[in-house]
Amino acid sequence: MEITTALTADVLVIGFGKGGKTAARVLADAGRRVVLIEQSENMYGGTCPNVGCVPTKMLVHYANTKRLKDDAQEFFAHSIAGVRTLTSAFRAGNFDALNSRDTATVITGTARFIDPHTVAVGEEPDLITVTAPTILINTGSEPVIPPIPGLASSPHLVSSTELTRTQNLPERLVVLGGGYLGLEFAGIYRHFGTDVTVLEAAERLLPREDEDIAQAVEEILTDDGIRVITGAKVTEVRDNGAVSAVMYEKDGRTHTVDASALLPATGRRPVTGGLRLDAAGVRTAPNGAIDVDEHLRSSQPHIYALGDVNGGEQFTYISLDDARIVLDQLLGEGERTTTDRRAVPHTLFITPPLATVGLTERQARAQGLDVKVSREKVANIVAMPRAYTVEETRGVMKFVVDSDTDLILGAALLSIDAQEIINTVALAMRHNITATQLRDSIYTHPSSTEALNEVFDKVVS
């Protein structure tokens, strides 16, 4: 193997995701020599600012501003152009923010391990090797295409990435899977004017949530014109020229729905296939995830795995917290671990959004806890006039409170601004602030947070 360039670093980071770039920046500022390798110039900054959180939420915003008089195709193309402008700016900003540091270098190319401390990038005659005593892997995850006959070869198969970049608004979108990604894209494209069908294999949407919350979500989606079919087992995809025929079984019968765009939203897997982790002696799980301990160390103690690639929850803010744990190992006291996480919130960005944290009512009762439950429709919360001022009164707020301690065990907020309110609730849970204290706090007016002044009345004595 002829090596054109051989580099050494204090820390090598593979992947430009949230955890990797955050750790790289802090380490560079601390005087460590950092080399970060990213396989694509289109992914500086990671999934979130390029093909994930930022473009999808921007599309949610655009879709909800579309007027009846707007031409659907023109408005959609304009929206995609806006997304491209923003993501390009973020991508350039992420690159410059790191590469401009004196002790940091960004290399674009695909990395593969040669030994536990060395990776190779590129091919001869432009081969680069990088050697470092500490290595961080932050290569993220990729969509899984389920083994449905005809799906992988369908000319109408699209990925979530393609849906954030195409300027052609599909006439008929069929989404396979009713999870977070699937429902977000269903809502986005329906509001742009696409005919949308969601096929979910489970008997109801969002099986991890309480049934009343899942039902409220389905009612909102249906109210927006999305066709939601649960208990649907997709069996085959057939190419019919301008559309693909999606065959599915439900209640013992076979049905068909046509798709001009077909989005599998049935999960993602860690991206580790090309890393040659065997050469580094790094163990992986059957799905390719890197096995890590509570400090995010792999089977090689000097190699850490951050973000989706370690098999944990696939959220940008988890990757950020992974960076905090690793930085504490490298620069701090080494005490922070994944077991420290408590009351981690999640948001499904449909319209209005669903934000959750902690236990559901079903989970709390299954644990034998004595609980009180407050459940109010947003339209009935007098102390939340903001919902009326923005003309979005759909949804429900639900809280589960421990009867003995008055501590909040969990919440499900399907409402305008739920993605913000849930952070206040999660913070209260982490610091043992009671339902009574939240009820009696002072909030700005008119705001969505002030709904907390009212919704706890039923559970606070």
CSV table of C-alpha atoms in Angstrom, one decimal:
chain,number,residue,atom,x,y,z
A,1,MET,CA,0.0,0.0,0.0
A,2,GLU,CA,1.5,3.3,-1.2
A,3,ILE,CA,0.7,6.1,1.2
A,4,THR,CA,0.7,9.6,-0.3
A,5,THR,CA,0.1,11.4,3.0
A,6,ALA,CA,0.5,10.2,6.6
A,7,LEU,CA,-1.0,12.3,9.3
A,8,THR,CA,-1.0,12.1,13.1
A,9,ALA,CA,-3.4,13.6,15.5
A,10,ASP,CA,-4.3,13.6,19.1
A,11,VAL,CA,-7.9,12.8,18.3
A,12,LEU,CA,-9.4,11.4,15.1
A,13,VAL,CA,-13.1,11.9,14.6
A,14,ILE,CA,-14.9,9.9,11.9
A,15,GLY,CA,-18.2,11.5,10.9
A,16,PHE,CA,-19.4,15.1,11.0
A,17,GLY,CA,-22.6,14.6,13.1
A,18,LYS,CA,-23.7,16.5,16.1
A,19,GLY,CA,-21.6,14.5,18.6
A,20,GLY,CA,-18.5,14.4,16.5
A,21,LYS,CA,-18.4,18.0,15.5
A,22,THR,CA,-19.1,19.2,19.0
A,23,ALA,CA,-16.4,17.1,20.5
A,24,ALA,CA,-14.0,18.0,17.8
A,25,ARG,CA,-14.5,21.8,18.3
A,26,VAL,CA,-14.1,21.6,22.1
A,27,LEU,CA,-11.0,19.4,21.8
A,28,ALA,CA,-9.5,21.7,19.2
A,29,ASP,CA,-10.1,24.7,21.4
A,30,ALA,CA,-8.4,22.8,24.2
A,31,GLY,CA,-5.3,22.6,22.1
A,32,ARG,CA,-5.7,19.0,20.9
A,33,ARG,CA,-4.7,18.2,17.3
A,34,VAL,CA,-7.9,17.0,15.7
A,35,VAL,CA,-8.6,15.4,12.3
A,36,LEU,CA,-12.2,15.0,11.3
A,37,ILE,CA,-13.1,12.8,8.4
A,38,GLU,CA,-16.5,13.1,6.6
A,39,GLN,CA,-17.3,11.0,3.6
A,40,SER,CA,-19.4,13.6,1.8
A,41,GLU,CA,-19.1,17.3,1.3
A,42,ASN,CA,-22.9,17.4,1.3
A,43,MET,CA,-23.0,16.2,4.9
A,44,TYR,CA,-20.8,18.7,6.8
A,45,GLY,CA,-22.6,19.1,10.1
A,46,GLY,CA,-24.3,15.7,9.9
A,47,THR,CA,-27.8,14.5,9.2
A,48,CYS,CA,-29.7,17.1,11.2
A,49,PRO,CA,-28.8,20.3,9.3
A,50,ASN,CA,-28.6,18.7,5.9
A,51,VAL,CA,-31.3,16.0,5.5
A,52,GLY,CA,-32.9,15.6,8.9
A,53,CYS,CA,-34.2,18.0,11.5
A,54,VAL,CA,-33.6,21.4,9.9
A,55,PRO,CA,-35.0,20.7,6.3
A,56,THR,CA,-37.9,18.7,7.5
A,57,LYS,CA,-39.0,21.2,10.1
A,58,MET,CA,-38.5,24.0,7.6
A,59,LEU,CA,-40.8,22.1,5.3
A,60,VAL,CA,-43.4,21.8,8.1
A,61,HIS,CA,-43.3,25.5,8.4
A,62,TYR,CA,-43.6,26.2,4.6
A,63,ALA,CA,-46.4,23.6,4.2
A,64,ASN,CA,-48.4,25.3,6.9
A,65,THR,CA,-48.1,28.7,5.3
A,66,LYS,CA,-49.5,27.5,1.9
A,67,ARG,CA,-52.6,29.4,0.8
A,68,LEU,CA,-55.5,28.1,-1.2
A,69,LYS,CA,-54.7,30.4,-4.1
A,70,ASP,CA,-51.1,29.2,-4.3
A,71,ASP,CA,-50.2,26.8,-7.1
A,72,ALA,CA,-49.1,23.6,-5.3
A,73,GLN,CA,-46.2,22.7,-7.6
A,74,GLU,CA,-44.8,26.2,-7.7
A,75,PHE,CA,-45.1,26.7,-4.0
A,76,PHE,CA,-43.5,23.4,-3.3
A,77,ALA,CA,-40.5,24.2,-5.6
A,78,HIS,CA,-40.1,27.5,-3.9
A,79,SER,CA,-40.1,25.9,-0.5
A,80,ILE,CA,-37.5,23.3,-1.5
A,81,ALA,CA,-35.3,26.1,-2.9
A,82,GLY,CA,-35.6,27.9,0.5
A,83,VAL,CA,-34.5,24.6,2.2
A,84,ARG,CA,-31.5,24.3,-0.1
A,85,THR,CA,-30.4,27.8,0.6
A,86,LEU,CA,-30.6,27.3,4.4
A,87,THR,CA,-28.9,23.9,4.4
A,88,SER,CA,-26.1,25.1,2.2
A,89,ALA,CA,-25.5,28.0,4.6
A,90,PHE,CA,-25.5,25.6,7.6
A,91,ARG,CA,-23.2,23.2,5.8
A,92,ALA,CA,-20.7,25.9,5.0
A,93,GLY,CA,-20.9,27.3,8.5
A,94,ASN,CA,-20.2,23.9,10.0
A,95,PHE,CA,-17.2,23.3,7.8
A,96,ASP,CA,-15.7,26.7,8.4
A,97,ALA,CA,-16.4,26.6,12.2
A,98,LEU,CA,-14.2,23.6,12.6
A,99,ASN,CA,-11.7,23.8,9.7
A,100,SER,CA,-10.8,27.4,10.6
A,101,ARG,CA,-9.4,26.4,13.9
A,102,ASP,CA,-5.6,26.1,14.0
A,103,THR,CA,-5.5,22.7,15.5
A,104,ALA,CA,-8.3,21.1,13.4
A,105,THR,CA,-8.3,19.6,9.9
A,106,VAL,CA,-11.3,18.3,7.9
A,107,ILE,CA,-10.7,15.6,5.4
A,108,THR,CA,-13.4,14.6,2.9
A,109,GLY,CA,-13.4,10.9,2.1
A,110,THR,CA,-14.4,7.5,3.3
A,111,ALA,CA,-12.5,6.1,6.2
A,112,ARG,CA,-11.6,2.5,6.9
A,113,PHE,CA,-9.6,1.0,9.7
A,114,ILE,CA,-6.1,-0.5,9.0
A,115,ASP,CA,-5.4,-1.2,12.7
A,116,PRO,CA,-6.8,-0.1,16.1
A,117,HIS,CA,-5.1,3.4,15.8
A,118,THR,CA,-5.0,4.0,12.1
A,119,VAL,CA,-7.5,4.6,9.3
A,120,ALA,CA,-7.0,5.0,5.6
A,121,VAL,CA,-8.9,7.6,3.5
A,122,GLY,CA,-9.2,7.4,-0.3
A,123,GLU,CA,-7.3,5.2,-2.7
A,124,GLU,CA,-3.9,5.1,-4.4
A,125,PRO,CA,-2.3,7.4,-5.6
A,126,ASP,CA,-4.2,9.8,-3.2
A,127,LEU,CA,-4.2,7.6,-0.2
A,128,ILE,CA,-4.1,9.3,3.2
A,129,THR,CA,-3.6,7.6,6.6
A,130,VAL,CA,-4.4,9.2,9.9
A,131,THR,CA,-3.1,7.8,13.2
A,132,ALA,CA,-4.3,8.8,16.6
A,133,PRO,CA,-4.3,7.5,20.2
A,134,THR,CA,-8.0,8.4,20.6
A,135,ILE,CA,-10.7,7.9,18.0
A,136,LEU,CA,-14.4,9.0,18.0
A,137,ILE,CA,-16.8,7.3,15.6
A,138,ASN,CA,-19.9,9.3,14.7
A,139,THR,CA,-21.1,7.9,11.4
A,140,GLY,CA,-24.8,8.0,12.1
A,141,SER,CA,-27.5,5.8,10.6
A,142,GLU,CA,-29.2,5.0,7.3
A,143,PRO,CA,-32.7,4.0,6.3
A,144,VAL,CA,-33.7,0.4,6.2
A,145,ILE,CA,-35.6,-0.8,3.1
A,146,PRO,CA,-37.8,-3.7,4.2
A,147,PRO,CA,-37.6,-6.9,2.1
A,148,ILE,CA,-40.9,-6.5,0.4
A,149,PRO,CA,-41.0,-8.0,-3.2
A,150,GLY,CA,-40.7,-5.2,-5.8
A,151,LEU,CA,-40.0,-2.4,-3.3
A,152,ALA,CA,-36.2,-2.0,-3.7
A,153,SER,CA,-36.5,-2.0,-7.5
A,154,SER,CA,-39.5,0.3,-7.7
A,155,PRO,CA,-38.9,3.4,-9.8
A,156,HIS,CA,-41.1,5.3,-7.4
A,157,LEU,CA,-39.1,4.4,-4.3
A,158,VAL,CA,-37.9,7.5,-2.5
A,159,SER,CA,-35.9,8.2,0.6
A,160,SER,CA,-36.5,10.9,3.2
A,161,THR,CA,-33.3,12.6,1.9
A,162,GLU,CA,-34.7,12.7,-1.6
A,163,LEU,CA,-38.0,14.1,-0.3
A,164,THR,CA,-36.2,17.1,1.2
A,165,ARG,CA,-34.4,17.8,-2.1
A,166,THR,CA,-36.7,17.0,-5.0
A,167,GLN,CA,-38.6,20.0,-6.5
A,168,ASN,CA,-41.3,17.8,-8.0
A,169,LEU,CA,-44.4,17.5,-5.7
A,170,PRO,CA,-45.6,13.9,-6.0
A,171,GLU,CA,-49.3,13.5,-6.7
A,172,ARG,CA,-49.7,10.4,-4.5
A,173,LEU,CA,-47.4,9.6,-1.6
A,174,VAL,CA,-47.6,6.2,0.2
A,175,VAL,CA,-45.7,6.0,3.5
A,176,LEU,CA,-44.8,2.6,4.8
A,177,GLY,CA,-44.7,2.9,8.6
A,178,GLY,CA,-46.5,5.2,11.0
A,179,GLY,CA,-43.5,6.2,13.2
A,180,TYR,CA,-42.1,9.6,13.7
A,181,LEU,CA,-40.4,10.0,10.3
A,182,GLY,CA,-43.3,8.5,8.4
A,183,LEU,CA,-46.0,10.7,10.1
A,184,GLU,CA,-43.9,13.9,9.8
A,185,PHE,CA,-43.5,13.4,6.0
A,186,ALA,CA,-47.2,12.4,5.7
A,187,GLY,CA,-48.2,15.7,7.3
A,188,ILE,CA,-45.7,17.8,5.3
A,189,TYR,CA,-46.7,16.5,2.0
A,190,ARG,CA,-50.4,16.5,2.7
A,191,HIS,CA,-50.3,20.2,3.6
A,192,PHE,CA,-48.4,20.9,0.3
A,193,GLY,CA,-51.3,19.2,-1.5
A,194,THR,CA,-50.2,15.6,-2.1
A,195,ASP,CA,-52.7,12.8,-1.6
A,196,VAL,CA,-51.1,10.8,1.2
A,197,THR,CA,-51.7,7.3,2.5
A,198,VAL,CA,-50.0,5.8,5.6
A,199,LEU,CA,-49.8,2.0,5.9
A,200,GLU,CA,-48.9,0.9,9.4
A,201,ALA,CA,-48.5,-2.8,10.3
A,202,ALA,CA,-49.5,-2.4,13.9
A,203,GLU,CA,-53.1,-2.3,14.9
A,204,ARG,CA,-52.9,1.4,15.8
A,205,LEU,CA,-50.5,4.3,15.4
A,206,LEU,CA,-47.8,5.0,18.0
A,207,PRO,CA,-48.2,1.8,20.1
A,208,ARG,CA,-45.8,3.1,22.7
A,209,GLU,CA,-48.2,5.9,23.6
A,210,ASP,CA,-51.5,5.7,25.5
A,211,GLU,CA,-54.4,4.7,23.3
A,212,ASP,CA,-56.2,8.0,23.8
A,213,ILE,CA,-53.2,10.0,22.7
A,214,ALA,CA,-52.6,7.8,19.6
A,215,GLN,CA,-56.3,8.1,18.8
A,216,ALA,CA,-56.1,11.9,19.1
A,217,VAL,CA,-53.1,11.9,16.7
A,218,GLU,CA,-54.9,9.8,14.2
A,219,GLU,CA,-58.0,12.0,14.3
A,220,ILE,CA,-55.9,15.1,13.5
A,221,LEU,CA,-54.1,13.4,10.6
A,222,THR,CA,-57.4,12.1,9.2
A,223,ASP,CA,-58.9,15.6,9.7
A,224,ASP,CA,-56.1,16.9,7.5
A,225,GLY,CA,-57.0,14.5,4.8
A,226,ILE,CA,-54.4,11.8,5.4
A,227,ARG,CA,-55.6,8.3,4.8
A,228,VAL,CA,-54.3,6.2,7.8
A,229,ILE,CA,-54.6,2.4,7.4
A,230,THR,CA,-53.5,0.4,10.5
A,231,GLY,CA,-53.2,-3.4,10.6
A,232,ALA,CA,-51.9,-3.3,7.1
A,233,LYS,CA,-49.2,-5.8,6.0
A,234,VAL,CA,-47.6,-4.7,2.8
A,235,THR,CA,-46.9,-7.8,0.6
A,236,GLU,CA,-45.7,-6.6,-2.8
A,237,VAL,CA,-45.0,-3.5,-4.9
A,238,ARG,CA,-45.7,-3.7,-8.6
A,239,ASP,CA,-44.6,-1.1,-11.2
A,240,ASN,CA,-47.5,0.2,-13.3
A,241,GLY,CA,-45.7,2.9,-15.2
A,242,ALA,CA,-46.6,6.3,-13.8
A,243,VAL,CA,-47.3,4.7,-10.4
A,244,SER,CA,-46.4,1.7,-8.3
A,245,ALA,CA,-49.2,-0.5,-7.0
A,246,VAL,CA,-48.7,-1.2,-3.3
A,247,MET,CA,-50.4,-4.4,-2.3
A,248,TYR,CA,-51.3,-5.0,1.3
A,249,GLU,CA,-53.4,-7.3,3.4
A,250,LYS,CA,-55.9,-6.2,6.0
A,251,ASP,CA,-58.6,-8.2,7.8
A,252,GLY,CA,-57.9,-11.2,5.6
A,253,ARG,CA,-58.4,-9.3,2.3
A,254,THR,CA,-55.9,-7.9,-0.2
A,255,HIS,CA,-56.0,-4.2,-1.1
A,256,THR,CA,-54.1,-1.9,-3.5
A,257,VAL,CA,-53.1,1.7,-3.3
A,258,ASP,CA,-51.2,3.6,-6.0
A,259,ALA,CA,-48.1,5.6,-5.3
A,260,SER,CA,-46.2,8.1,-7.5
A,261,ALA,CA,-43.8,8.3,-4.6
A,262,LEU,CA,-43.2,5.5,-2.1
A,263,LEU,CA,-41.4,6.2,1.2
A,264,PRO,CA,-40.3,3.3,3.5
A,265,ALA,CA,-40.2,4.7,7.0
A,266,THR,CA,-39.7,1.5,8.9
A,267,GLY,CA,-36.5,2.2,10.8
A,268,ARG,CA,-32.8,3.0,10.4
A,269,ARG,CA,-29.6,1.1,11.1
A,270,PRO,CA,-26.1,2.2,12.2
A,271,VAL,CA,-23.6,3.0,9.4
A,272,THR,CA,-20.7,0.8,10.1
A,273,GLY,CA,-20.4,-1.5,7.1
A,274,GLY,CA,-17.5,0.2,5.3
A,275,LEU,CA,-15.4,1.1,8.4
A,276,ARG,CA,-13.7,-2.3,8.7
A,277,LEU,CA,-14.2,-2.4,12.4
A,278,ASP,CA,-12.8,-5.9,12.5
A,279,ALA,CA,-9.4,-4.5,11.7
A,280,ALA,CA,-9.7,-2.3,14.7
A,281,GLY,CA,-10.9,-5.1,17.0
A,282,VAL,CA,-14.2,-3.2,17.7
A,283,ARG,CA,-17.2,-5.4,18.5
A,284,THR,CA,-20.6,-4.7,17.0
A,285,ALA,CA,-24.2,-5.9,17.6
A,286,PRO,CA,-26.0,-8.0,14.9
A,287,ASN,CA,-27.6,-4.8,13.5
A,288,GLY,CA,-24.1,-3.2,13.0
A,289,ALA,CA,-24.3,-0.9,16.1
A,290,ILE,CA,-21.0,-0.5,17.9
A,291,ASP,CA,-21.1,-2.1,21.4
A,292,VAL,CA,-20.3,0.6,24.0
A,293,ASP,CA,-20.3,0.9,27.8
A,294,GLU,CA,-21.9,3.7,29.8
A,295,HIS,CA,-18.9,5.9,29.0
A,296,LEU,CA,-19.4,5.2,25.3
A,297,ARG,CA,-16.2,3.3,25.1
A,298,SER,CA,-16.1,0.4,22.6
A,299,SER,CA,-14.4,-2.9,23.1
A,300,GLN,CA,-11.2,-0.9,22.3
A,301,PRO,CA,-11.1,1.6,25.2
A,302,HIS,CA,-9.5,4.3,23.1
A,303,ILE,CA,-12.3,4.2,20.5
A,304,TYR,CA,-15.6,5.8,21.4
A,305,ALA,CA,-18.9,5.7,19.5
A,306,LEU,CA,-21.3,8.7,19.5
A,307,GLY,CA,-24.8,9.1,18.2
A,308,ASP,CA,-26.9,6.7,16.2
A,309,VAL,CA,-23.9,4.5,15.4
A,310,ASN,CA,-23.9,3.2,19.0
A,311,GLY,CA,-27.4,1.8,18.8
A,312,GLY,CA,-29.0,4.3,21.3
A,313,GLU,CA,-31.9,6.6,20.7
A,314,GLN,CA,-31.6,8.2,17.3
A,315,PHE,CA,-32.0,11.9,18.2
A,316,THR,CA,-29.6,14.8,17.6
A,317,TYR,CA,-29.8,15.9,21.2
A,318,ILE,CA,-28.7,12.4,22.3
A,319,SER,CA,-25.7,12.7,20.1
A,320,LEU,CA,-24.9,16.0,21.7
A,321,ASP,CA,-25.1,14.5,25.2
A,322,ASP,CA,-22.9,11.7,23.9
A,323,ALA,CA,-20.3,14.4,23.2
A,324,ARG,CA,-20.6,15.7,26.7
A,325,ILE,CA,-19.9,12.2,28.1
A,326,VAL,CA,-16.9,11.6,25.9
A,327,LEU,CA,-15.5,15.1,26.6
A,328,ASP,CA,-15.8,14.4,30.3
A,329,GLN,CA,-13.7,11.3,29.7
A,330,LEU,CA,-11.1,13.2,27.7
A,331,LEU,CA,-11.0,16.6,29.5
A,332,GLY,CA,-13.0,16.3,32.7
A,333,GLU,CA,-13.5,14.0,35.7
A,334,GLY,CA,-14.7,11.0,33.7
A,335,GLU,CA,-17.8,10.7,35.9
A,336,ARG,CA,-20.6,11.4,33.4
A,337,THR,CA,-22.4,8.4,31.9
A,338,THR,CA,-25.4,7.4,29.8
A,339,THR,CA,-27.1,6.3,33.0
A,340,ASP,CA,-27.3,9.9,34.2
A,341,ARG,CA,-30.0,10.7,31.6
A,342,ARG,CA,-33.5,11.3,33.0
A,343,ALA,CA,-36.7,12.6,31.6
A,344,VAL,CA,-35.5,12.8,28.0
A,345,PRO,CA,-38.3,14.5,25.9
A,346,HIS,CA,-39.3,13.6,22.3
A,347,THR,CA,-41.3,15.5,19.7
A,348,LEU,CA,-43.2,14.3,16.7
A,349,PHE,CA,-43.4,17.3,14.4
A,350,ILE,CA,-46.9,16.9,12.9
A,351,THR,CA,-49.3,19.8,13.1
A,352,PRO,CA,-49.9,20.4,16.0
A,353,PRO,CA,-46.8,18.6,17.3
A,354,LEU,CA,-46.9,15.8,19.8
A,355,ALA,CA,-44.3,16.0,22.6
A,356,THR,CA,-43.8,13.4,25.3
A,357,VAL,CA,-41.6,12.7,28.3
A,358,GLY,CA,-41.5,10.1,31.0
A,359,LEU,CA,-44.0,7.4,31.6
A,360,THR,CA,-47.4,6.9,29.9
A,361,GLU,CA,-50.4,6.3,32.1
A,362,ARG,CA,-50.4,2.6,31.0
A,363,GLN,CA,-46.7,2.2,32.0
A,364,ALA,CA,-47.2,3.9,35.3
A,365,ARG,CA,-50.2,1.7,36.3
A,366,ALA,CA,-48.3,-1.4,35.0
A,367,GLN,CA,-45.6,-0.5,37.5
A,368,GLY,CA,-48.2,-0.5,40.3
A,369,LEU,CA,-47.8,3.3,40.9
A,370,ASP,CA,-50.7,5.2,42.5
A,371,VAL,CA,-51.3,8.0,40.0
A,372,LYS,CA,-53.5,10.9,39.2
A,373,VAL,CA,-54.2,11.8,35.6
A,374,SER,CA,-55.1,15.2,34.1
A,375,ARG,CA,-56.3,15.2,30.5
A,376,GLU,CA,-57.7,18.3,28.8
A,377,LYS,CA,-58.5,19.1,25.3
A,378,VAL,CA,-56.6,22.2,24.2
A,379,ALA,CA,-59.9,23.8,23.0
A,380,ASN,CA,-61.1,23.6,26.6
A,381,ILE,CA,-58.1,25.1,28.4
A,382,VAL,CA,-59.2,28.6,29.2
A,383,ALA,CA,-55.7,29.6,30.4
A,384,MET,CA,-54.3,29.0,26.9
A,385,PRO,CA,-55.6,31.7,24.7
A,386,ARG,CA,-52.5,31.4,22.4
A,387,ALA,CA,-54.1,28.4,20.8
A,388,TYR,CA,-56.9,30.6,19.7
A,389,THR,CA,-54.7,33.5,18.6
A,390,VAL,CA,-52.8,31.2,16.2
A,391,GLU,CA,-56.0,29.4,15.2
A,392,GLU,CA,-54.8,25.9,16.2
A,393,THR,CA,-57.0,24.6,19.0
A,394,ARG,CA,-56.8,20.9,18.1
A,395,GLY,CA,-55.1,18.5,20.5
A,396,VAL,CA,-54.9,17.4,24.1
A,397,MET,CA,-52.6,17.7,27.1
A,398,LYS,CA,-52.2,14.8,29.4
A,399,PHE,CA,-50.1,14.5,32.6
A,400,VAL,CA,-49.5,11.6,34.9
A,401,VAL,CA,-48.6,12.5,38.5
A,402,ASP,CA,-47.6,10.4,41.5
A,403,SER,CA,-50.4,10.6,44.0
A,404,ASP,CA,-48.1,10.3,47.0
A,405,THR,CA,-45.3,12.7,46.0
A,406,ASP,CA,-47.0,15.1,43.6
A,407,LEU,CA,-44.1,14.5,41.2
A,408,ILE,CA,-44.7,14.4,37.5
A,409,LEU,CA,-44.2,10.9,36.1
A,410,GLY,CA,-44.9,11.7,32.5
A,411,ALA,CA,-46.6,13.9,30.0
A,412,ALA,CA,-48.0,13.8,26.4
A,413,LEU,CA,-48.7,17.2,24.9
A,414,LEU,CA,-50.5,17.3,21.5
A,415,SER,CA,-50.7,21.0,21.0
A,416,ILE,CA,-49.4,24.1,19.5
A,417,ASP,CA,-45.9,24.8,20.9
A,418,ALA,CA,-45.7,21.4,22.5
A,419,GLN,CA,-42.1,21.1,21.5
A,420,GLU,CA,-41.3,24.0,23.8
A,421,ILE,CA,-43.6,23.3,26.7
A,422,ILE,CA,-42.2,19.8,27.0
A,423,ASN,CA,-38.8,21.1,27.8
A,424,THR,CA,-40.2,23.0,30.8
A,425,VAL,CA,-41.9,19.8,32.0
A,426,ALA,CA,-38.8,17.7,31.5
A,427,LEU,CA,-36.7,20.1,33.4
A,428,ALA,CA,-39.2,20.1,36.3
A,429,MET,CA,-39.1,16.3,36.3
A,430,ARG,CA,-35.3,16.2,36.4
A,431,HIS,CA,-35.2,18.5,39.4
A,432,ASN,CA,-38.2,17.1,41.3
A,433,ILE,CA,-40.4,20.1,40.9
A,434,THR,CA,-43.9,19.1,41.8
A,435,ALA,CA,-47.1,19.5,39.8
A,436,THR,CA,-48.3,22.0,42.4
A,437,GLN,CA,-45.2,24.2,41.8
A,438,LEU,CA,-45.7,24.1,38.1
A,439,ARG,CA,-49.4,25.0,38.5
A,440,ASP,CA,-48.6,27.9,40.7
A,441,SER,CA,-45.7,29.3,38.7
A,442,ILE,CA,-45.8,32.6,36.8
A,443,TYR,CA,-45.7,32.4,33.0
A,444,THR,CA,-45.9,35.0,30.2
A,445,HIS,CA,-49.2,35.8,28.6
A,446,PRO,CA,-50.5,34.9,26.2
A,447,SER,CA,-48.3,31.8,26.0
A,448,SER,CA,-48.8,28.1,25.6
A,449,THR,CA,-46.8,27.4,28.8
A,450,GLU,CA,-49.4,29.1,31.0
A,451,ALA,CA,-51.7,26.1,30.2
A,452,LEU,CA,-49.8,24.5,33.1
A,453,ASN,CA,-51.7,26.9,35.4
A,454,GLU,CA,-54.9,25.1,34.6
A,455,VAL,CA,-54.2,21.5,33.5
A,456,PHE,CA,-52.8,20.4,36.9
A,457,ASP,CA,-56.0,21.5,38.8
A,458,LYS,CA,-57.4,18.0,38.6
A,459,VAL,CA,-54.4,16.3,40.1
A,460,VAL,CA,-53.3,18.9,42.7
A,461,SER,CA,-55.2,18.8,46.0
